[in-house]
XYZ file of C-alpha atoms in Angstrom:
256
model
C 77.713 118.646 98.836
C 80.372 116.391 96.367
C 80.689 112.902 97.194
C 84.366 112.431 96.464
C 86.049 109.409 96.348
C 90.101 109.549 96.852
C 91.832 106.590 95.770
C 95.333 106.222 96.307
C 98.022 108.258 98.431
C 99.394 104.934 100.596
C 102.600 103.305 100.325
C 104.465 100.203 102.243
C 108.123 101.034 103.222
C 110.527 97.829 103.591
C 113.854 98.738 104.940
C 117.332 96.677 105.477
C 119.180 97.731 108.423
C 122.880 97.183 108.042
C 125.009 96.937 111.330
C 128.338 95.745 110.792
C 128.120 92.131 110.238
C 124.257 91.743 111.312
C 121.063 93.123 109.110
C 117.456 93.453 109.586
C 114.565 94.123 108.436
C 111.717 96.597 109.074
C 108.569 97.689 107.264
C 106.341 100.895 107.015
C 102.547 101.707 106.443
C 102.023 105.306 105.288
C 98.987 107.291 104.282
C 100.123 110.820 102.411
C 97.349 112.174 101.424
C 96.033 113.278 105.015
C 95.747 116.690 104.351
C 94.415 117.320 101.635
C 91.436 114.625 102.734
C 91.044 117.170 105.733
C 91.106 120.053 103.750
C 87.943 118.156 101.430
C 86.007 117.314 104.426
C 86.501 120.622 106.289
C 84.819 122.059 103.442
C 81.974 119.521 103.865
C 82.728 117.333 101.177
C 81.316 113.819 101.669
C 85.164 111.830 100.972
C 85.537 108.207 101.071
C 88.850 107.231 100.809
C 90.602 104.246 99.574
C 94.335 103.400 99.932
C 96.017 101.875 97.314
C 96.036 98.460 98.195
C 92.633 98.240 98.616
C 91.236 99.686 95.423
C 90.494 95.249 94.345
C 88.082 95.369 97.142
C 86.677 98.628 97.284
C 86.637 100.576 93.967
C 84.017 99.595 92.504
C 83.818 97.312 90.090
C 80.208 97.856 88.048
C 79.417 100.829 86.369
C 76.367 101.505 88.897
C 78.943 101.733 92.244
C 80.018 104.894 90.574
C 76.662 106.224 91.113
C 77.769 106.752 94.905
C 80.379 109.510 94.127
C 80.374 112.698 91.977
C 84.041 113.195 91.610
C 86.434 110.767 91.497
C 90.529 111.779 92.301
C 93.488 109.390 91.324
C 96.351 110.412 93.302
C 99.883 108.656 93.532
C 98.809 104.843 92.454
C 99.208 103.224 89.162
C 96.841 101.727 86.297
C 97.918 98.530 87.177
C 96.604 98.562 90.751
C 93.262 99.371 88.831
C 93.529 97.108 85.794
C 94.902 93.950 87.559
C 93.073 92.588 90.704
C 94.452 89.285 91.663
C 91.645 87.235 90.318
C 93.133 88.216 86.809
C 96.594 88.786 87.839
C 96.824 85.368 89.915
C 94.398 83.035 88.743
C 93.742 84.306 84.350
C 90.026 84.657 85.278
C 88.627 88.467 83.568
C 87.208 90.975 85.841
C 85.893 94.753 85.148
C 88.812 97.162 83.924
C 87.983 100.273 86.941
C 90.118 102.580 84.276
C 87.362 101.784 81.689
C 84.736 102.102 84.246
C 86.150 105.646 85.553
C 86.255 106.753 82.067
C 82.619 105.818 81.592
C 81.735 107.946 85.115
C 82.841 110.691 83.389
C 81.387 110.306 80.098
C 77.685 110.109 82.537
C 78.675 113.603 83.856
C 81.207 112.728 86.845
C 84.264 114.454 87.605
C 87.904 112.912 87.494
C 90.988 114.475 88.840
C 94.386 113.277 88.719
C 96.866 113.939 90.566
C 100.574 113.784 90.210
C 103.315 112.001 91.901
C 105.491 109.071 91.111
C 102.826 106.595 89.919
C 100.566 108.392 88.274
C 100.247 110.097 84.534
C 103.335 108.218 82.919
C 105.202 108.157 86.397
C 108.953 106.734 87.634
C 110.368 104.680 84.581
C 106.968 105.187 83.155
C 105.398 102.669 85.225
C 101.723 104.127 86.102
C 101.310 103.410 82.502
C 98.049 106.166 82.786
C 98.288 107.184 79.002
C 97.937 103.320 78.216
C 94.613 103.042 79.755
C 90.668 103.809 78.727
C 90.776 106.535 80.835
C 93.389 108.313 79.045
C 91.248 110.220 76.761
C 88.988 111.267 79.238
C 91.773 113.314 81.085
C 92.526 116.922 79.853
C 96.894 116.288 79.047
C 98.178 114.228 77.089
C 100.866 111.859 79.068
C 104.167 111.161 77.806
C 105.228 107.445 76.827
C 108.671 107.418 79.208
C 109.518 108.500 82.392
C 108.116 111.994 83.095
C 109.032 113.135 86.448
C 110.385 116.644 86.335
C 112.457 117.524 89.309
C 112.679 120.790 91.059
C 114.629 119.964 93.950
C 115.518 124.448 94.617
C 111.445 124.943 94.498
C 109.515 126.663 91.446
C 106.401 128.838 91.782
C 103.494 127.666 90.502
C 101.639 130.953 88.435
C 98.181 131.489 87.923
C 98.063 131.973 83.812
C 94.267 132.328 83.193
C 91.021 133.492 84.482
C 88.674 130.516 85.154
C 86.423 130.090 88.132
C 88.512 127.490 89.777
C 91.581 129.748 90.410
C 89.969 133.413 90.253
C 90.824 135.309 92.863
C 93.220 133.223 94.280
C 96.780 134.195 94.322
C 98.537 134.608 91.609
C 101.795 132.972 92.472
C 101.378 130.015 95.354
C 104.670 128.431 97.267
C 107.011 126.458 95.582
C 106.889 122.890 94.511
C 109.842 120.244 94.108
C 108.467 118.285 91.450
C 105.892 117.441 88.723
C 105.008 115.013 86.158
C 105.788 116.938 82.617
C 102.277 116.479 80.412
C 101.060 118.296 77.221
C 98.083 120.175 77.521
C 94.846 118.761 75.141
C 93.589 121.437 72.671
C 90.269 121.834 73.872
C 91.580 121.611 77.543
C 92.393 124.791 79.813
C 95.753 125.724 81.228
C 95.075 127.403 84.486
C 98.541 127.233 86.164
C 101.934 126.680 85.480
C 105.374 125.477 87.440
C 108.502 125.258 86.230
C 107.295 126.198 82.635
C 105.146 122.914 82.814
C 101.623 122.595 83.293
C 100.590 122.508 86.672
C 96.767 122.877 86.636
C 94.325 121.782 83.706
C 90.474 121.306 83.348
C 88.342 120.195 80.434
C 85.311 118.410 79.595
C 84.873 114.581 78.212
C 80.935 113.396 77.214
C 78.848 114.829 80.090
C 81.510 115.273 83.163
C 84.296 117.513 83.952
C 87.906 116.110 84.258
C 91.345 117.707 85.652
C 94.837 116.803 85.961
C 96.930 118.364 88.579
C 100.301 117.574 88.166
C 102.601 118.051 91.091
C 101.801 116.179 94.163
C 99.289 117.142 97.234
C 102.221 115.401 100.409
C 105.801 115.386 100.416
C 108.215 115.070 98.362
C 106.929 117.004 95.861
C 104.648 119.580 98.207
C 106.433 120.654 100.737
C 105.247 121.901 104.138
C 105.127 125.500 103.013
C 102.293 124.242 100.411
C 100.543 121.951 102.065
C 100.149 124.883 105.355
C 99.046 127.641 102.596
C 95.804 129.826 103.095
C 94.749 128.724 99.556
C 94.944 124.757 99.742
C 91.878 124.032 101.110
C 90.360 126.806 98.525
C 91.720 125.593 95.659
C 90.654 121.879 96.239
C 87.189 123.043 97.503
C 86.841 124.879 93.986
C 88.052 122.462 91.696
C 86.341 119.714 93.334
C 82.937 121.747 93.420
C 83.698 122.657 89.669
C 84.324 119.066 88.771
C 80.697 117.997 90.066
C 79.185 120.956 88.170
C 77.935 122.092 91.871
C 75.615 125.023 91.866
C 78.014 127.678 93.618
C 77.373 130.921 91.365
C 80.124 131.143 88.535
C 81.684 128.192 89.383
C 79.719 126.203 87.228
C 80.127 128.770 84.662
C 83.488 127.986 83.371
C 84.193 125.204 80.857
């Protein structure tokens, strides 16, 4: 089965609590990305996951620790979380760029997915800063240079707009969405499914490995409940994710 490693998905929450002439603070640990890690492993996908504020200590950081994983998924953290650890951030001493080191999994034959959400592509006032990174041409969109959330806050219907072996026979409308990051699709790339009139769903190939961007998110805000409890999710993640590491599952490989 795909080793997948899922990097990403946390967040800390720091809140002020106003009450008349008194305040205090509070602060949050949240990890979003628990279903769709369930819906990998119940599928019997090896996943390691790593949340965002670990990636300095875990990612790996030689070109060889990749060898542990055959798809790798970005989801909801920016470039600078993988560009600057705090030996280089804090203390000017160089250390391994994981972007460049992501980009040269896939160029070996891995698989790279990302996903959308506010820190990743382009992002929230552009600061996931994706498109300014190695890994950039290894991804199957191009990313926009500003802000590019696109919010649906009344719901859009994601539509199946090709036949490819990721999304064939699934339905061809899924439930709504409440968001995406707006992308352009690469010319050699395939559109699969759209939302909104925006690219939702794209494959291609870079060197000798498979990448993907999906770009709405896989947890709330963007994925509502309705999504995240549909028959298909655990389908269509078992299928791209098995199509990303070129697994031997009948046509699946079939499809560039």
């Amino acid at each position: 089965m795909p080793r997948v490693l899922v990097v990403g998905e946390s967040w800390f929450t720091y809140t002020v609590h106003q009450k008349g002439f008194d305040a205090f603070h509070t602060a949050e640990y949240t990890e979003g990305g628990g279903v769709f890690l369930d819906a990998l492993r119940s599928r019997g996908h090896e996943v390691t996951y790593v949340p965002a504020h670990e990636i300095p200590t875990r990612v790996p950081d030689s070109a060889d620790g990749f060898d542990a994983y055959d798809v790798v998924v970005i989801s909801d953290v920016g470039a600078n979380s993988f560009q600057l650890p705090p030996q280089t951030f804090g203390a000017s001493v160089p250390s391994p760029d994981r972007s460049e080191l992501v980009r040269a999994f896939v160029e070996r034959g891995g698989g790279v997915l990302m996903i959308g959400g506010y820190l990743t592509f382009s992002g929230i006032d552009a600061r996931a800063r994706w498109g300014r990174t190695p890994l950039a041409p290894a991804l199957p969109v191009v990313m926009l240079d500003r802000d590019d959330r696109v919010e649906l806050p009344a719901g859009a219907v994601p539509e199946v707009v090709a036949d490819h072996a990721v999304v064939r026979g699934l339905e061809r409308r899924w439930p709504a969405l409440l968001g995406l990051n707006e992308v352009a699709v690469r010319p050699e790339a395939s559109l699969l499914a759209e939302c909104g009139g925006h690219p939702l769903l794209v494959v291609g190939g870079h060197g000798a490995g498979r990448s993907a961007a999906f770009t709405s998110d896989v947890a709330p805000h963007w994925a509502p409940p309705p999504f995240l409890g549909w028959d298909g999710y655990a389908e269509l993640w078992d299928r791209l994710v098995r199509w990303l590491a070129g697994a031997e599952r009948g046509h699946l490989v079939a499809d560039v």
